[in-house]
Amino acid sequence: ERTLDAAWGKVSTGAFDYKTAVKQAVDSLADDLPVVTYPSGHTDTLEVAARRAVLTGVNQTAGKLQLARMDEMGAEFVETSAHGGARPSHAEWQGRRFHRGGPVDYNGRHYPDFEETTGYGTGAGLCGWNCRHSFWPCYPDPPTWTGESLRQLNARDIEYNGKLYTRYEISQMQRARERNVRRCKKRYLAEDAAGLDTTDSAVRLKAARQSLAQFAKDTGSRVDSARVSVPKFGRSEASKAGWAAKTTPNDFKIYR
């Protein structure tokens, strides 16, 4: 917790970008804490837990500052941000306007309660786990987002392998490919540390990287290097793994 607090401070003050701060935190804990187990029993790898904690903490700080400014101004109405690929539960309230302190009717429009509707203050709600949404004070009218523009954000309009998907579904498919890259990197590191032949793991890693890159290209996504980073796999290890895969005989096969 102290290490993640320090990483949060580095990002919140602007001293470091989040990728650098998270990498420094992960590298400092990697030897003693490969995984994180939560009180619920759920377990995540260190890099996943650290990234989530730091980004969520920074976003929650921004939310608390917004509330403090609203209190200073006496503002009552709130607007939430909106983006494509929002999880279904968040897509229900993104881009809408709310009232703090209970629902109200104003100028013929109904404004639901901010915290009750968005779940602000809970892990599953606005500014909770992995949430990228934000909010700010606003005037009641006119709304920034129309119903049609919000529906377009959640439209099933991305084609992949002959089928149409929402941006959220595509993001989950990409997360799976990113996890596979991390898994292959860790297998390579384990085999290399044990002095074993790393050819198979190097080839699997190459295939996993190519799969992720091709998926991102086909769906118009981008690959975030922070999401495929693992402790102790740096440029040297990447170069060695790339050379091992490059020098593999053409008839080498991967059995899945």
Short mmCIF file of N, CA and C in Angstrom, two decimals, residues 9-79:
data_model
loop_
_atom_site.label_atom_id
_atom_site.label_comp_id
_atom_site.label_asym_id
_atom_site.label_seq_id
_atom_site.Cartn_x
_atom_site.Cartn_y
_atom_site.Cartn_z
N GLY A 9 1.12 9.37 -5.82
CA GLY A 9 1.65 10.72 -5.64
C GLY A 9 2.45 11.19 -6.83
N LYS A 10 3.22 10.30 -7.43
CA LYS A 10 4.03 10.65 -8.59
C LYS A 10 3.16 11.08 -9.77
N VAL A 11 2.05 10.36 -9.97
CA VAL A 11 1.16 10.69 -11.09
C VAL A 11 0.33 11.92 -10.78
N SER A 12 -0.21 12.00 -9.56
CA SER A 12 -1.10 13.11 -9.19
C SER A 12 -0.39 14.46 -9.24
N THR A 13 0.89 14.47 -8.91
CA THR A 13 1.64 15.73 -8.92
C THR A 13 2.18 16.07 -10.30
N GLY A 14 2.06 15.13 -11.23
CA GLY A 14 2.58 15.38 -12.57
C GLY A 14 4.06 15.12 -12.71
N ALA A 15 4.68 14.57 -11.67
CA ALA A 15 6.13 14.31 -11.73
C ALA A 15 6.46 13.18 -12.69
N PHE A 16 5.55 12.20 -12.82
CA PHE A 16 5.77 11.05 -13.69
C PHE A 16 4.49 10.75 -14.45
N ASP A 17 4.62 10.16 -15.63
CA ASP A 17 3.44 9.64 -16.32
C ASP A 17 3.06 8.32 -15.64
N TYR A 18 1.82 7.87 -15.86
CA TYR A 18 1.34 6.72 -15.10
C TYR A 18 2.09 5.44 -15.45
N LYS A 19 2.54 5.29 -16.71
CA LYS A 19 3.25 4.08 -17.08
C LYS A 19 4.55 3.95 -16.30
N THR A 20 5.29 5.05 -16.18
CA THR A 20 6.56 5.02 -15.45
C THR A 20 6.33 4.75 -13.97
N ALA A 21 5.34 5.42 -13.38
CA ALA A 21 5.07 5.26 -11.96
C ALA A 21 4.64 3.84 -11.64
N VAL A 22 3.78 3.27 -12.46
CA VAL A 22 3.32 1.90 -12.23
C VAL A 22 4.47 0.92 -12.40
N LYS A 23 5.30 1.11 -13.43
CA LYS A 23 6.43 0.21 -13.66
C LYS A 23 7.40 0.23 -12.48
N GLN A 24 7.69 1.42 -11.96
CA GLN A 24 8.59 1.52 -10.81
C GLN A 24 8.00 0.80 -9.60
N ALA A 25 6.70 0.93 -9.40
CA ALA A 25 6.06 0.26 -8.27
C ALA A 25 6.11 -1.25 -8.43
N VAL A 26 5.80 -1.72 -9.62
CA VAL A 26 5.79 -3.16 -9.88
C VAL A 26 7.18 -3.75 -9.74
N ASP A 27 8.18 -3.08 -10.32
CA ASP A 27 9.55 -3.60 -10.25
C ASP A 27 10.05 -3.68 -8.80
N SER A 28 9.63 -2.73 -7.96
CA SER A 28 10.10 -2.74 -6.58
C SER A 28 9.44 -3.83 -5.74
N LEU A 29 8.30 -4.35 -6.20
CA LEU A 29 7.57 -5.36 -5.44
C LEU A 29 7.66 -6.76 -6.04
N ALA A 30 8.19 -6.86 -7.25
CA ALA A 30 8.09 -8.10 -8.01
C ALA A 30 8.70 -9.31 -7.30
N ASP A 31 9.81 -9.11 -6.62
CA ASP A 31 10.48 -10.25 -5.99
C ASP A 31 9.69 -10.85 -4.83
N ASP A 32 8.96 -10.01 -4.11
CA ASP A 32 8.29 -10.47 -2.91
C ASP A 32 6.78 -10.60 -3.05
N LEU A 33 6.21 -10.03 -4.11
CA LEU A 33 4.76 -9.99 -4.21
C LEU A 33 4.32 -10.21 -5.65
N PRO A 34 4.43 -11.44 -6.17
CA PRO A 34 4.06 -11.69 -7.56
C PRO A 34 2.56 -11.55 -7.84
N VAL A 35 1.74 -11.80 -6.82
CA VAL A 35 0.29 -11.67 -6.98
C VAL A 35 -0.29 -10.92 -5.79
N VAL A 36 -1.50 -10.38 -5.97
CA VAL A 36 -2.20 -9.69 -4.90
C VAL A 36 -3.53 -10.39 -4.67
N THR A 37 -3.79 -10.78 -3.43
CA THR A 37 -5.06 -11.42 -3.07
C THR A 37 -5.88 -10.45 -2.23
N TYR A 38 -7.08 -10.17 -2.68
CA TYR A 38 -7.95 -9.23 -1.99
C TYR A 38 -8.74 -9.94 -0.89
N PRO A 39 -9.33 -9.18 0.05
CA PRO A 39 -10.13 -9.80 1.12
C PRO A 39 -11.26 -10.68 0.59
N SER A 40 -11.76 -10.38 -0.61
CA SER A 40 -12.83 -11.19 -1.19
C SER A 40 -12.34 -12.56 -1.65
N GLY A 41 -11.02 -12.72 -1.73
CA GLY A 41 -10.45 -13.97 -2.24
C GLY A 41 -10.01 -13.87 -3.69
N HIS A 42 -10.40 -12.79 -4.37
CA HIS A 42 -10.01 -12.58 -5.76
C HIS A 42 -8.50 -12.30 -5.84
N THR A 43 -7.83 -12.90 -6.82
CA THR A 43 -6.39 -12.74 -6.97
C THR A 43 -6.07 -12.14 -8.33
N ASP A 44 -5.16 -11.17 -8.35
CA ASP A 44 -4.68 -10.57 -9.59
C ASP A 44 -3.16 -10.59 -9.60
N THR A 45 -2.59 -10.58 -10.78
CA THR A 45 -1.14 -10.45 -10.87
C THR A 45 -0.76 -9.04 -10.41
N LEU A 46 0.48 -8.89 -10.01
CA LEU A 46 0.94 -7.62 -9.44
C LEU A 46 0.75 -6.46 -10.41
N GLU A 47 1.12 -6.67 -11.68
CA GLU A 47 1.05 -5.57 -12.64
C GLU A 47 -0.40 -5.11 -12.88
N VAL A 48 -1.33 -6.06 -12.88
CA VAL A 48 -2.74 -5.71 -13.07
C VAL A 48 -3.27 -4.95 -11.86
N ALA A 49 -2.96 -5.44 -10.67
CA ALA A 49 -3.44 -4.81 -9.44
C ALA A 49 -2.86 -3.41 -9.28
N ALA A 50 -1.57 -3.25 -9.59
CA ALA A 50 -0.93 -1.94 -9.44
C ALA A 50 -1.49 -0.92 -10.41
N ARG A 51 -1.67 -1.32 -11.66
CA ARG A 51 -2.21 -0.39 -12.65
C ARG A 51 -3.61 0.05 -12.25
N ARG A 52 -4.44 -0.90 -11.86
CA ARG A 52 -5.81 -0.57 -11.46
C ARG A 52 -5.82 0.37 -10.27
N ALA A 53 -5.00 0.08 -9.26
CA ALA A 53 -5.01 0.89 -8.04
C ALA A 53 -4.56 2.32 -8.31
N VAL A 54 -3.50 2.48 -9.10
CA VAL A 54 -2.97 3.81 -9.34
C VAL A 54 -3.92 4.65 -10.19
N LEU A 55 -4.40 4.09 -11.30
CA LEU A 55 -5.29 4.85 -12.17
C LEU A 55 -6.63 5.16 -11.48
N THR A 56 -7.15 4.18 -10.74
CA THR A 56 -8.40 4.41 -10.03
C THR A 56 -8.20 5.47 -8.95
N GLY A 57 -7.08 5.42 -8.25
CA GLY A 57 -6.81 6.40 -7.20
C GLY A 57 -6.68 7.81 -7.75
N VAL A 58 -6.01 7.96 -8.88
CA VAL A 58 -5.86 9.28 -9.49
C VAL A 58 -7.22 9.82 -9.93
N ASN A 59 -8.04 8.96 -10.52
CA ASN A 59 -9.36 9.39 -10.98
C ASN A 59 -10.26 9.77 -9.80
N GLN A 60 -10.15 9.02 -8.70
CA GLN A 60 -10.95 9.35 -7.52
C GLN A 60 -10.51 10.68 -6.92
N THR A 61 -9.22 10.97 -6.97
CA THR A 61 -8.72 12.26 -6.49
C THR A 61 -9.31 13.40 -7.31
N ALA A 62 -9.34 13.21 -8.63
CA ALA A 62 -9.92 14.23 -9.50
C ALA A 62 -11.40 14.44 -9.18
N GLY A 63 -12.11 13.33 -8.87
CA GLY A 63 -13.52 13.44 -8.52
C GLY A 63 -13.74 14.22 -7.23
N LYS A 64 -12.91 13.97 -6.24
CA LYS A 64 -13.05 14.68 -4.97
C LYS A 64 -12.75 16.18 -5.13
N LEU A 65 -11.80 16.50 -6.01
CA LEU A 65 -11.52 17.91 -6.27
C LEU A 65 -12.70 18.59 -6.97
N GLN A 66 -13.35 17.86 -7.87
CA GLN A 66 -14.54 18.42 -8.52
C GLN A 66 -15.63 18.73 -7.49
N LEU A 67 -15.84 17.81 -6.56
CA LEU A 67 -16.86 18.03 -5.54
C LEU A 67 -16.50 19.23 -4.66
N ALA A 68 -15.21 19.36 -4.34
CA ALA A 68 -14.78 20.50 -3.52
C ALA A 68 -15.03 21.82 -4.25
N ARG A 69 -14.75 21.86 -5.55
CA ARG A 69 -15.00 23.09 -6.31
C ARG A 69 -16.50 23.37 -6.41
N MET A 70 -17.30 22.31 -6.54
CA MET A 70 -18.75 22.49 -6.62
C MET A 70 -19.29 23.06 -5.30
N ASP A 71 -18.76 22.58 -4.19
CA ASP A 71 -19.19 23.10 -2.89
C ASP A 71 -18.84 24.58 -2.77
N GLU A 72 -17.67 24.96 -3.26
CA GLU A 72 -17.26 26.36 -3.20
C GLU A 72 -18.17 27.25 -4.03
N MET A 73 -18.62 26.73 -5.18
CA MET A 73 -19.44 27.52 -6.09
C MET A 73 -20.94 27.41 -5.80
N GLY A 74 -21.29 26.45 -4.93
CA GLY A 74 -22.70 26.23 -4.68
C GLY A 74 -23.41 25.57 -5.85
N ALA A 75 -22.67 24.83 -6.66
CA ALA A 75 -23.25 24.17 -7.84
C ALA A 75 -24.02 22.93 -7.43
N GLU A 76 -25.15 22.69 -8.09
CA GLU A 76 -26.00 21.56 -7.74
C GLU A 76 -26.09 20.51 -8.84
N PHE A 77 -25.87 20.92 -10.09
CA PHE A 77 -26.06 20.00 -11.21
C PHE A 77 -24.71 19.47 -11.70
N VAL A 78 -24.72 18.21 -12.10
CA VAL A 78 -23.50 17.50 -12.50
C VAL A 78 -23.71 16.85 -13.85
N GLU A 79 -22.67 16.88 -14.68
CA GLU A 79 -22.69 16.15 -15.96
C GLU A 79 -21.56 15.13 -15.95
#
